[in-house]
PDB file of N, CA and C and ligand atoms in Angstrom:
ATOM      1  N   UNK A 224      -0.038  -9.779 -14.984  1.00 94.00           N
ATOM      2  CA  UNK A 224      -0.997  -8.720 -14.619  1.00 94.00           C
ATOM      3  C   UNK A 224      -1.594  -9.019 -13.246  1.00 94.00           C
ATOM      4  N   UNK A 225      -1.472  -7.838 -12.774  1.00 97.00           N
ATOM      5  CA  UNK A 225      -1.896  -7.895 -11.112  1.00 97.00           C
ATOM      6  C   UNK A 225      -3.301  -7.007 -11.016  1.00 97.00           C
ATOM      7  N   UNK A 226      -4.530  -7.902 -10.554  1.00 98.00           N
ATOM      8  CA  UNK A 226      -5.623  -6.962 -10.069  1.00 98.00           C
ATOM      9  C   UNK A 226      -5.405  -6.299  -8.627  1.00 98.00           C
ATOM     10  N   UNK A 227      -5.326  -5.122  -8.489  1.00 98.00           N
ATOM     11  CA  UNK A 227      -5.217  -4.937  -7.130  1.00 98.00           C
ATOM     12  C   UNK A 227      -6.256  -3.684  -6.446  1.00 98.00           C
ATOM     13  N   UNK A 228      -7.071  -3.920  -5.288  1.00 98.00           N
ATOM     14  CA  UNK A 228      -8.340  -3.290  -4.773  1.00 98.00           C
ATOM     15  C   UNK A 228      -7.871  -2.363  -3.664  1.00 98.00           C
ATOM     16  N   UNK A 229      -8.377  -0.777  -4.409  1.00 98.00           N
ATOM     17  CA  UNK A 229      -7.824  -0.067  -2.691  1.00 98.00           C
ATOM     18  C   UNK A 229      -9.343   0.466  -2.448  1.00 98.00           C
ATOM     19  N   UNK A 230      -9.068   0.475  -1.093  1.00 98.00           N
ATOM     20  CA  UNK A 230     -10.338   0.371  -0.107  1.00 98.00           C
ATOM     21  C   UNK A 230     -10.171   1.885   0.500  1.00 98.00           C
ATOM     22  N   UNK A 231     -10.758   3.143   0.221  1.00 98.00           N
ATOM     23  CA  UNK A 231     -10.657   4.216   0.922  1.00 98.00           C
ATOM     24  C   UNK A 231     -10.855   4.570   2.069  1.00 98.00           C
ATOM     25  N   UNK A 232     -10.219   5.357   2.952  1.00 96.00           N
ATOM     26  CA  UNK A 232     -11.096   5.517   4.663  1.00 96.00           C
ATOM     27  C   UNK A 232     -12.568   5.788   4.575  1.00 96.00           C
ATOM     28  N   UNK A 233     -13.186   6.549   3.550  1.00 95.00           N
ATOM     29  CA  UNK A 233     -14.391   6.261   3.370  1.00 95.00           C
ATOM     30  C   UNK A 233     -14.992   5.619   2.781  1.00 95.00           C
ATOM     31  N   UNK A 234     -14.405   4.323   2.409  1.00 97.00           N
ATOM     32  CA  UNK A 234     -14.803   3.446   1.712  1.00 97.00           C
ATOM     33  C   UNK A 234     -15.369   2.987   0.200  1.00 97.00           C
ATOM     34  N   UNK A 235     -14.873   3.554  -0.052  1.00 97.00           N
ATOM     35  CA  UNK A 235     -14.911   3.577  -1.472  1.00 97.00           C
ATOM     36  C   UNK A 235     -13.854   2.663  -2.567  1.00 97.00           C
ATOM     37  N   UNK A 236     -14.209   1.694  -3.114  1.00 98.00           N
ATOM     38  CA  UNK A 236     -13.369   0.788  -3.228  1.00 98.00           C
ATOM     39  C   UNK A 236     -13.103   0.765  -5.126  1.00 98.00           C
ATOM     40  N   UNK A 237     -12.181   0.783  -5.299  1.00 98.00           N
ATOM     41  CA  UNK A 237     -11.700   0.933  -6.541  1.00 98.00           C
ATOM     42  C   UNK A 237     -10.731  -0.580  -7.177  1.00 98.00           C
ATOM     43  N   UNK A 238     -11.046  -0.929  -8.238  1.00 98.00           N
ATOM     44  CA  UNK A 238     -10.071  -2.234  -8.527  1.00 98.00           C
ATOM     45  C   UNK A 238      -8.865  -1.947  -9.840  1.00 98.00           C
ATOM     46  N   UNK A 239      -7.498  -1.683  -9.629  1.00 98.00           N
ATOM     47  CA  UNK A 239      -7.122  -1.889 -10.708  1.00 98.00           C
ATOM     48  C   UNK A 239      -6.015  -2.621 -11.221  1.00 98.00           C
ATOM     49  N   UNK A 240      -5.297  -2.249 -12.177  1.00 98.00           N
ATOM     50  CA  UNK A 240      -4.383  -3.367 -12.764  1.00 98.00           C
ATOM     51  C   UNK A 240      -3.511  -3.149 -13.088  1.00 98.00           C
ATOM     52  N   UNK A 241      -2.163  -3.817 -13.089  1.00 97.00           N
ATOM     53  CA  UNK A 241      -0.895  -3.271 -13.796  1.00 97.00           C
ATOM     54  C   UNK A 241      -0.447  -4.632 -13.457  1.00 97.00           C
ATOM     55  N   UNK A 242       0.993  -4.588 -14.024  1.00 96.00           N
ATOM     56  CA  UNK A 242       1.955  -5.850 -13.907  1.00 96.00           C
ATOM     57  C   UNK A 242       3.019  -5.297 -13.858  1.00 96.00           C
ATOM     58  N   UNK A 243       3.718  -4.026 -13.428  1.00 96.00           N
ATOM     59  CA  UNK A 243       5.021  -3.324 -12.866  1.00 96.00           C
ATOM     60  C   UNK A 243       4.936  -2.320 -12.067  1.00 96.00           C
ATOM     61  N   UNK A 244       5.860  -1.585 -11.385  1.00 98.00           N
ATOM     62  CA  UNK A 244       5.849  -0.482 -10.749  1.00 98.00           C
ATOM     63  C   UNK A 244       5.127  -0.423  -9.483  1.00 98.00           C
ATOM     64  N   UNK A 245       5.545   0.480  -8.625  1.00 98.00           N
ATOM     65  CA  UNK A 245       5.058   0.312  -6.765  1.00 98.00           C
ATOM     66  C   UNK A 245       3.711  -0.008  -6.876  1.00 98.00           C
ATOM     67  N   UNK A 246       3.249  -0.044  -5.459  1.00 98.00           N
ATOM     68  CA  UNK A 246       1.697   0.011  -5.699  1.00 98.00           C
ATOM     69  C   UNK A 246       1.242   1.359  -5.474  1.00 98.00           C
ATOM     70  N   UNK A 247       2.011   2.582  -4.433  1.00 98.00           N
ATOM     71  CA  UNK A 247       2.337   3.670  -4.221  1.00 98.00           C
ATOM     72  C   UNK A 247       2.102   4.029  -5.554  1.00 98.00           C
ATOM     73  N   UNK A 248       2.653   4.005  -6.707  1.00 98.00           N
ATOM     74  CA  UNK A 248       2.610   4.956  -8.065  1.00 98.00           C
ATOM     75  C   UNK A 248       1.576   4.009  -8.854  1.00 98.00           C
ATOM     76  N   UNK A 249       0.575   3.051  -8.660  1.00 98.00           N
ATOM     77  CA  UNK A 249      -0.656   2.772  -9.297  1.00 98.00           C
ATOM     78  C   UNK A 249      -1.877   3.678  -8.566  1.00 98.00           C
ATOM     79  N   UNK A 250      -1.451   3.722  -7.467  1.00 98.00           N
ATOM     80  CA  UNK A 250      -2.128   4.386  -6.568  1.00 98.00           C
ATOM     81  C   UNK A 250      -2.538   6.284  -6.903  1.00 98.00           C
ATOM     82  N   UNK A 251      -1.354   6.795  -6.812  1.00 98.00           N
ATOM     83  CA  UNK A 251      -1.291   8.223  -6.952  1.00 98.00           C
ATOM     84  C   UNK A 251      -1.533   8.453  -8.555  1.00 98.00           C
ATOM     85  N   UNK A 252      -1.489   7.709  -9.626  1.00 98.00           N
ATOM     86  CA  UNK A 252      -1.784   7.173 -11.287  1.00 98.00           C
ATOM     87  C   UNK A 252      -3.435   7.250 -10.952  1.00 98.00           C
ATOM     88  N   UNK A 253      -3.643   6.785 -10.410  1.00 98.00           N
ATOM     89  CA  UNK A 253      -5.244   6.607 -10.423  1.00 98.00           C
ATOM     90  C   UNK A 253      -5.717   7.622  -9.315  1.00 98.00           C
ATOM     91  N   UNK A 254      -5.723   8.439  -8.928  1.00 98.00           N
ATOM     92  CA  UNK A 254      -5.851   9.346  -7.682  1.00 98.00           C
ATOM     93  C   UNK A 254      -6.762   8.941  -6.990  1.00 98.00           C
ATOM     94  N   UNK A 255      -6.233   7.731  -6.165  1.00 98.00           N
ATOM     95  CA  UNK A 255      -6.796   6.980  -4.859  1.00 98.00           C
ATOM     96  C   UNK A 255      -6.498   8.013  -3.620  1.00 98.00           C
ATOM     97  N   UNK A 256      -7.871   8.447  -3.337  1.00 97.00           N
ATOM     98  CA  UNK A 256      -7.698   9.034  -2.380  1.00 97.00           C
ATOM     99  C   UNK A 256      -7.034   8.880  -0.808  1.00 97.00           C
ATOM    100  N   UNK A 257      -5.853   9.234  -0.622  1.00 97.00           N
ATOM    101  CA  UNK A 257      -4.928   9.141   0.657  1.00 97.00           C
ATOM    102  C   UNK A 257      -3.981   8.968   0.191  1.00 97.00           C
ATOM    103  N   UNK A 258      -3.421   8.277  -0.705  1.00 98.00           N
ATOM    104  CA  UNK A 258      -2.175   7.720  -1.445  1.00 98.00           C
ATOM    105  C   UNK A 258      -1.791   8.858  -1.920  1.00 98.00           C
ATOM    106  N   UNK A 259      -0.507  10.122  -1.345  1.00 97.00           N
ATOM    107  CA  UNK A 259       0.204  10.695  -1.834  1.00 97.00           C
ATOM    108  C   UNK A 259       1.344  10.603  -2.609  1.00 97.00           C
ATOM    109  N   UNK A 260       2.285   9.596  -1.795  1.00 97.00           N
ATOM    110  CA  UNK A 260       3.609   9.715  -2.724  1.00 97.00           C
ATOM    111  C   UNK A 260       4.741  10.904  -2.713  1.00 97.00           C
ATOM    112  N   UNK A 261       4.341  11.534  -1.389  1.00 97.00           N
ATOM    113  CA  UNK A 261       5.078  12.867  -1.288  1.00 97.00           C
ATOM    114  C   UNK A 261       6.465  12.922  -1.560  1.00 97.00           C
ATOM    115  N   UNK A 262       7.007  11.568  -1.217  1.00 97.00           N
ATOM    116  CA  UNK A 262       8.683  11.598  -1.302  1.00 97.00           C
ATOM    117  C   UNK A 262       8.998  10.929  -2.652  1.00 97.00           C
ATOM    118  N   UNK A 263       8.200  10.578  -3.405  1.00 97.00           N
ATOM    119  CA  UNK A 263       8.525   9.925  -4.733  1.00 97.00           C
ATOM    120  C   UNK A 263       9.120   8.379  -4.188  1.00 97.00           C
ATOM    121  N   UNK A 264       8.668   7.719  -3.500  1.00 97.00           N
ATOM    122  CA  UNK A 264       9.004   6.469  -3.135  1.00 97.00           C
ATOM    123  C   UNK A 264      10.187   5.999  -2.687  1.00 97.00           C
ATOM    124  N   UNK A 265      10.896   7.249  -1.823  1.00 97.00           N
ATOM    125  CA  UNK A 265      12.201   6.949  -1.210  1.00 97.00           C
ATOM    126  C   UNK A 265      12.113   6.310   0.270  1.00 97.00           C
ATOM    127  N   UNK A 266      11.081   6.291   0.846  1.00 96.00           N
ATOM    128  CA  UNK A 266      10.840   5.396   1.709  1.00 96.00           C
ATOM    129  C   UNK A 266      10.869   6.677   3.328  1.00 96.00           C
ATOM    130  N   UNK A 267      11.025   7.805   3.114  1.00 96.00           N
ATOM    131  CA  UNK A 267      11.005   8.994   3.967  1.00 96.00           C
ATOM    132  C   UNK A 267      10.072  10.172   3.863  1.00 96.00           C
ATOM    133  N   UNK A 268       8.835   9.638   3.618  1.00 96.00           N
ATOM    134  CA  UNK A 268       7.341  10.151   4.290  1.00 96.00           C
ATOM    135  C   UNK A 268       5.689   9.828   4.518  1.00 96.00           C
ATOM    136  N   UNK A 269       6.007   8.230   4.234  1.00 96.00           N
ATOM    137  CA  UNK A 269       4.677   7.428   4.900  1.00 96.00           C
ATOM    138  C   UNK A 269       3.681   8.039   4.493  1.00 96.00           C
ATOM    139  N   UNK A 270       3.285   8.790   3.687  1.00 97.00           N
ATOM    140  CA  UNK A 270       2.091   9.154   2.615  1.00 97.00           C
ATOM    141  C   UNK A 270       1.570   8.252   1.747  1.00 97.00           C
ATOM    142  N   UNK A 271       2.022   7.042   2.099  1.00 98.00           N
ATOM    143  CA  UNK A 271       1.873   5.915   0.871  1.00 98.00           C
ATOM    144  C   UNK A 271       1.283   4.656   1.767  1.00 98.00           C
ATOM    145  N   UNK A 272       0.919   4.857   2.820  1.00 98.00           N
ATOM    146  CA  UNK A 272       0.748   3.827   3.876  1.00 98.00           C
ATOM    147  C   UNK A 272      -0.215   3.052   3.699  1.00 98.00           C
ATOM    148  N   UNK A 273      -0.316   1.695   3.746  1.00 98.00           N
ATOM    149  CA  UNK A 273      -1.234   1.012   3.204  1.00 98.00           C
ATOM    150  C   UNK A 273      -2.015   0.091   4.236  1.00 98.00           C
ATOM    151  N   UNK A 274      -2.846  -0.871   4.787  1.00 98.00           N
ATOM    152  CA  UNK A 274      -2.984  -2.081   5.451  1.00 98.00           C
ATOM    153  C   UNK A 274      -3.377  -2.674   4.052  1.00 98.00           C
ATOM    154  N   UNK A 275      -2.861  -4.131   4.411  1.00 98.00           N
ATOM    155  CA  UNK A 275      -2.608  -5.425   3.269  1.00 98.00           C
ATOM    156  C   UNK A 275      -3.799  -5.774   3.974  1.00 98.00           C
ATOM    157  N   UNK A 276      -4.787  -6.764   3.340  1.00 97.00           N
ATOM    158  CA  UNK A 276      -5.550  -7.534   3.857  1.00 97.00           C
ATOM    159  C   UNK A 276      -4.818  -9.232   4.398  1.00 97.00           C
ATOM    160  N   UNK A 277      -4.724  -9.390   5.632  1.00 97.00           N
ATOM    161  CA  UNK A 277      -4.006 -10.288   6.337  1.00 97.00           C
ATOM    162  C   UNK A 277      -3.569 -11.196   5.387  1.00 97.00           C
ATOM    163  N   UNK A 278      -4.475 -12.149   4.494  1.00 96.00           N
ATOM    164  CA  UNK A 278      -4.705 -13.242   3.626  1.00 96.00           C
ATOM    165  C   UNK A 278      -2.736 -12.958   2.943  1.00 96.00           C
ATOM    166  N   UNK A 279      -2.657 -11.615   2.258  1.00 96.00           N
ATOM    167  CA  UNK A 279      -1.873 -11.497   1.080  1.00 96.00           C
ATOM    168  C   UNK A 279      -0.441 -10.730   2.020  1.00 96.00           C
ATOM    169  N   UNK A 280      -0.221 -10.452   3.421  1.00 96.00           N
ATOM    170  CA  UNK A 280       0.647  -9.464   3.794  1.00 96.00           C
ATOM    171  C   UNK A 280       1.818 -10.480   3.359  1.00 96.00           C
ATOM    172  N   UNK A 281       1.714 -11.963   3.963  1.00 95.00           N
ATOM    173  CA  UNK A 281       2.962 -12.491   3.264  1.00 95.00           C
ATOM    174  C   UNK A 281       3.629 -12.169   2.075  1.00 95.00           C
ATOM    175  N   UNK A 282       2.435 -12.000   0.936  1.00 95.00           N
ATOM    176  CA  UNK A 282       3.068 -11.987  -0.627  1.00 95.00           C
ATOM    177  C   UNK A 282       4.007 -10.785  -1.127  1.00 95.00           C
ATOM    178  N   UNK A 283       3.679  -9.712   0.014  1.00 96.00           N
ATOM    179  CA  UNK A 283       3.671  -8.278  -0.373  1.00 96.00           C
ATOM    180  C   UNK A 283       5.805  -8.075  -0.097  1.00 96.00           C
ATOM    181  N   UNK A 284       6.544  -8.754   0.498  1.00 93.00           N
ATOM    182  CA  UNK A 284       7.749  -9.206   1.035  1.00 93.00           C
ATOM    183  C   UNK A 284       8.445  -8.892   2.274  1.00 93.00           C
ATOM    184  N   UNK A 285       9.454  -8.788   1.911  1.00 91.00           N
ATOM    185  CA  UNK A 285      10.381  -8.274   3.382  1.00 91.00           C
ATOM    186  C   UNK A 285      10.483  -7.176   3.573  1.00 91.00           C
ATOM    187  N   UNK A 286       9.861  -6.573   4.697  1.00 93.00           N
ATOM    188  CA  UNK A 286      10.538  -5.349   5.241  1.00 93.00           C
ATOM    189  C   UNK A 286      11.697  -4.711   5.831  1.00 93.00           C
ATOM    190  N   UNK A 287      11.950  -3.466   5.197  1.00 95.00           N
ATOM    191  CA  UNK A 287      13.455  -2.989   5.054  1.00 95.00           C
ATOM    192  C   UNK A 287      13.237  -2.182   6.619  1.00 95.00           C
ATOM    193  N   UNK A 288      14.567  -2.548   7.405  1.00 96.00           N
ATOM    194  CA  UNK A 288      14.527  -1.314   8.585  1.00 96.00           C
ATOM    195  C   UNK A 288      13.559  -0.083   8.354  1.00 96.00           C
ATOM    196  N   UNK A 289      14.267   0.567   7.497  1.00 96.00           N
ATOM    197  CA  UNK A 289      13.663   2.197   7.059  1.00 96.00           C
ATOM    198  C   UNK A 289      12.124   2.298   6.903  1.00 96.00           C
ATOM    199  N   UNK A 290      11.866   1.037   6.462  1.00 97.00           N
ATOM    200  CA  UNK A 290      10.093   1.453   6.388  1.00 97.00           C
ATOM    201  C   UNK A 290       9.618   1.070   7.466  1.00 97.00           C
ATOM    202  N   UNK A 291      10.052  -0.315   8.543  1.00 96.00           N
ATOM    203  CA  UNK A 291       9.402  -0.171   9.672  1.00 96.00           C
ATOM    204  C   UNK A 291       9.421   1.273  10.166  1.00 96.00           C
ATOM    205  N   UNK A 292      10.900   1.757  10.621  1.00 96.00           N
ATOM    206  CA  UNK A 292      11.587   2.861  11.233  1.00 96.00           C
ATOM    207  C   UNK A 292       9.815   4.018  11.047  1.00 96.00           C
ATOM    208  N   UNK A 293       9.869   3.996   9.290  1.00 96.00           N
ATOM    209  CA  UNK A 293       8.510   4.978   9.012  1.00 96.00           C
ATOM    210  C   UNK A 293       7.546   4.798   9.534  1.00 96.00           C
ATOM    211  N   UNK A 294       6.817   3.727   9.689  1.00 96.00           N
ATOM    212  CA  UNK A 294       5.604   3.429   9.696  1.00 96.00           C
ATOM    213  C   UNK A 294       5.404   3.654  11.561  1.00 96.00           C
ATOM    214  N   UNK A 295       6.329   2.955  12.148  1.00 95.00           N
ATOM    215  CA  UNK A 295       6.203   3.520  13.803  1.00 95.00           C
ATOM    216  C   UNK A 295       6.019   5.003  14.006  1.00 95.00           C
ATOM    217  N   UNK A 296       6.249   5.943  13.433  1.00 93.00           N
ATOM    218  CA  UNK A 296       5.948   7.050  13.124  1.00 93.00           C
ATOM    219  C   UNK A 296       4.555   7.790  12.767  1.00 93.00           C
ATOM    220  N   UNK A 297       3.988   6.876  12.139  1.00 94.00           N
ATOM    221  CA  UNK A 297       2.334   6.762  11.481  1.00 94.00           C
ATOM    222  C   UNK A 297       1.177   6.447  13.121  1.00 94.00           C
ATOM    223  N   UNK A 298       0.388   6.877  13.242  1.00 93.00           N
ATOM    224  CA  UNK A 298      -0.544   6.727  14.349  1.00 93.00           C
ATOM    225  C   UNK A 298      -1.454   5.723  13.517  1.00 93.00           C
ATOM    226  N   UNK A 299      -1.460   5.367  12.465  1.00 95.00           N
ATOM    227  CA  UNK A 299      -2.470   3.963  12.259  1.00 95.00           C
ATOM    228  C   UNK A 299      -1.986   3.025  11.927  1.00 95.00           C
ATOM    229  N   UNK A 300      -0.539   3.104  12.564  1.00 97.00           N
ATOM    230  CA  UNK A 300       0.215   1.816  12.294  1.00 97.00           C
ATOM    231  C   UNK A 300      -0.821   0.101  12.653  1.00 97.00           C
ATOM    232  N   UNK A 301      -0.788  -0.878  11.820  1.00 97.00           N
ATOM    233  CA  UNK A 301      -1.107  -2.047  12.602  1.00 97.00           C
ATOM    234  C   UNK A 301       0.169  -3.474  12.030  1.00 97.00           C
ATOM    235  N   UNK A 302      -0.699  -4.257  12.758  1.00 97.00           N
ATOM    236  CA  UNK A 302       0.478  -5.668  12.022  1.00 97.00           C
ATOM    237  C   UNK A 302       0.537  -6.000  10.261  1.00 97.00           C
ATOM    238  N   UNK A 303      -0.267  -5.281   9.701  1.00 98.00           N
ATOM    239  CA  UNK A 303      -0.718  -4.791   8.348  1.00 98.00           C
ATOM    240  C   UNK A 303      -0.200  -4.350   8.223  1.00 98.00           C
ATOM    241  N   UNK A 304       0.699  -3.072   8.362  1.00 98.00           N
ATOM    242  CA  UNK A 304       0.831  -1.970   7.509  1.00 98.00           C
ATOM    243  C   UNK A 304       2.129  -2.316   6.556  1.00 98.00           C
ATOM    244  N   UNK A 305       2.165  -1.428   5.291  1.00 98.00           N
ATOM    245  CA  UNK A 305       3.286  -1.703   4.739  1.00 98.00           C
ATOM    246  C   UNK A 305       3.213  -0.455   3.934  1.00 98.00           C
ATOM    247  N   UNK A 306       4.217   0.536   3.676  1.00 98.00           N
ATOM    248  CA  UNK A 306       4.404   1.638   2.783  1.00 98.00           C
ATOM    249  C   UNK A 306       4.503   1.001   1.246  1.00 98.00           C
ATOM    250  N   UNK A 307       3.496   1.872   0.420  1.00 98.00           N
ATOM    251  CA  UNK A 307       2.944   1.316  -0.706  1.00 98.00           C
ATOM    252  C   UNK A 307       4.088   1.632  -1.909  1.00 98.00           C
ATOM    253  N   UNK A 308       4.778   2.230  -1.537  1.00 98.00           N
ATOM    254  CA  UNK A 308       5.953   2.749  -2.437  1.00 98.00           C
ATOM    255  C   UNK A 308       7.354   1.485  -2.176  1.00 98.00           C
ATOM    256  N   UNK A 309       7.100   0.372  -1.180  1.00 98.00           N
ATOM    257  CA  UNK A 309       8.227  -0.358  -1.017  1.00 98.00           C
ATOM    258  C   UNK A 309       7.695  -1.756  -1.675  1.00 98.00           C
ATOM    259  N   UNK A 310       6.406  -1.877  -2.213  1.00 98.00           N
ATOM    260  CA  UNK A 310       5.982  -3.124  -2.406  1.00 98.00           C
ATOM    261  C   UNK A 310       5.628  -2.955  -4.057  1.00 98.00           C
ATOM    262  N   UNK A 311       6.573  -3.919  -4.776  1.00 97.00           N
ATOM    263  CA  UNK A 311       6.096  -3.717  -5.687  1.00 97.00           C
ATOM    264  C   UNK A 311       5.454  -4.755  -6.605  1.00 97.00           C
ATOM    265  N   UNK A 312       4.536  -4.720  -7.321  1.00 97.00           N
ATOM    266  CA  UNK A 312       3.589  -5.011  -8.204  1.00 97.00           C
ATOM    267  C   UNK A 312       4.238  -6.413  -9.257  1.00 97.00           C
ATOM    268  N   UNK A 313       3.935  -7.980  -8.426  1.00 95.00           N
ATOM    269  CA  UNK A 313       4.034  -8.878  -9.800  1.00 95.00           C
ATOM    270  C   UNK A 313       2.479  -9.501  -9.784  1.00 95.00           C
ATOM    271  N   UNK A 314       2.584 -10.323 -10.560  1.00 96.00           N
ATOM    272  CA  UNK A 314       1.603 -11.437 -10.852  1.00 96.00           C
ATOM    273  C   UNK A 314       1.092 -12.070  -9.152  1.00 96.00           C
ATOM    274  N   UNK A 315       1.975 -11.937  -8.680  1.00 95.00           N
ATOM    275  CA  UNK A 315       2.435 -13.242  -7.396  1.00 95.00           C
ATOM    276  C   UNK A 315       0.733 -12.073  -6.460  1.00 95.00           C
ATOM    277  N   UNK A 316       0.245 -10.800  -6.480  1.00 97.00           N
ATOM    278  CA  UNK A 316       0.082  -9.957  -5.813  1.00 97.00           C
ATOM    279  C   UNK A 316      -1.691  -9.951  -6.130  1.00 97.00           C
ATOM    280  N   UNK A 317      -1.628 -11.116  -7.643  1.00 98.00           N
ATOM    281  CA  UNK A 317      -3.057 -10.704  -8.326  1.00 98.00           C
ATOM    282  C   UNK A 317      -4.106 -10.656  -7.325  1.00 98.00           C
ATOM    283  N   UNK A 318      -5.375  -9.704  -7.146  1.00 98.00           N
ATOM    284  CA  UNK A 318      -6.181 -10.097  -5.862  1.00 98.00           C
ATOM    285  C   UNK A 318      -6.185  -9.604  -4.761  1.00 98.00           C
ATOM    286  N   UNK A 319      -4.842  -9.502  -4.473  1.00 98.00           N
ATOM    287  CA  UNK A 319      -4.882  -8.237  -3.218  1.00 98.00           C
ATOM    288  C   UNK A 319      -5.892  -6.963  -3.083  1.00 98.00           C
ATOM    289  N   UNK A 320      -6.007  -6.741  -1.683  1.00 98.00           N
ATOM    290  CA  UNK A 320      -7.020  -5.990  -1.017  1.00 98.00           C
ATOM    291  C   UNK A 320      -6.266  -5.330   0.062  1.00 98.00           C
ATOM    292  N   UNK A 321      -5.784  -3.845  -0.199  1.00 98.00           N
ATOM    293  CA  UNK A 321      -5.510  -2.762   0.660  1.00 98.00           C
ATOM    294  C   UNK A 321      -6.245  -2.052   1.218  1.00 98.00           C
ATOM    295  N   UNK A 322      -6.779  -1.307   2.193  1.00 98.00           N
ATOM    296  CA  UNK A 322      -7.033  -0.502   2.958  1.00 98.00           C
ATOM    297  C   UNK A 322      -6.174   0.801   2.785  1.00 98.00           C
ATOM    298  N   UNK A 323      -6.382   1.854   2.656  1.00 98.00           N
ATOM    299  CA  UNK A 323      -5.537   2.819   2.344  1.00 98.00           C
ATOM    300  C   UNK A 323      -5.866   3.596   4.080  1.00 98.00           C
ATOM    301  N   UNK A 324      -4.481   3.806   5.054  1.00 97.00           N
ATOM    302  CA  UNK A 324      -4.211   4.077   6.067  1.00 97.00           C
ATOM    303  C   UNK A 324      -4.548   5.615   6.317  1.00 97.00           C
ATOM    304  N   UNK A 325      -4.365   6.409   5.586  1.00 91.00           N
ATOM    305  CA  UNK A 325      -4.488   7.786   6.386  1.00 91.00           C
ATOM    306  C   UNK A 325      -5.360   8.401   5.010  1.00 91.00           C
ATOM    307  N   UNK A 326      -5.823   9.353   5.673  1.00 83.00           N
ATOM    308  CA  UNK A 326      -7.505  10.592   4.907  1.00 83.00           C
ATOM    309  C   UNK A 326      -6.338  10.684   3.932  1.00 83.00           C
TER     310      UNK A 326
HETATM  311  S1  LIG B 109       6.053   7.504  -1.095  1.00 74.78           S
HETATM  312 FE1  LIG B 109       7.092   8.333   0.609  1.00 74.78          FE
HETATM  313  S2  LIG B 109       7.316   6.638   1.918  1.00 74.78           S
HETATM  314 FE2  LIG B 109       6.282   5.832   0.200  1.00 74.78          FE
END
């Protein structure tokens, strides 16, 4: 079981939990505001855009071409960012603290 905290552009901070599935679909499950999910987690519309809090970006893994490719695309891109639909949800993640990237 993974605790995981999303942080809204207006700040509003929510904590929750699971132990499978994206963080993208805990996200849009709990209607965290910004977290769409428009493409159903195919990795082709950055509605899912996240900043990791620096501490955990390691844990979150490797990035695939296609989601950099996305995220350069995004105007709040930073050295953070990671599409929330490519990272998915173990134990290894408990604690994490996102920032949710776009309104
Ligand atoms: S849900 Fe579309 S890129 Fe993540």
């Amino acid at each position: 079981m993974a605790e995981i905290t999303f942080i809204t552009r207006d700040g509003q901070s929510t904590k929750l939990e699971a132990d499978s599935g994206s963080i993208m679909e805990l996200a849009v499950n709990n209607n965290i505001q910004g977290i769409e999910g428009e493409c159903g987690g195919v990795c082709s519309c950055a509605t899912c855009h996240v900043h990791v809090a620096p501490e955990y970006f390691e844990k979150t893994g490797t990035q695939e071409d296609v989601e950099a490719m996305m995220l350069e695309l995004d105007d709040n891109l930073t050295e953070y960012s990671r599409l929330g639909c490519q990272i998915q949800i173990t134990e290894a993640l408990d604690g994490m603290v996102l920032h949710v990237a776009n309104e």
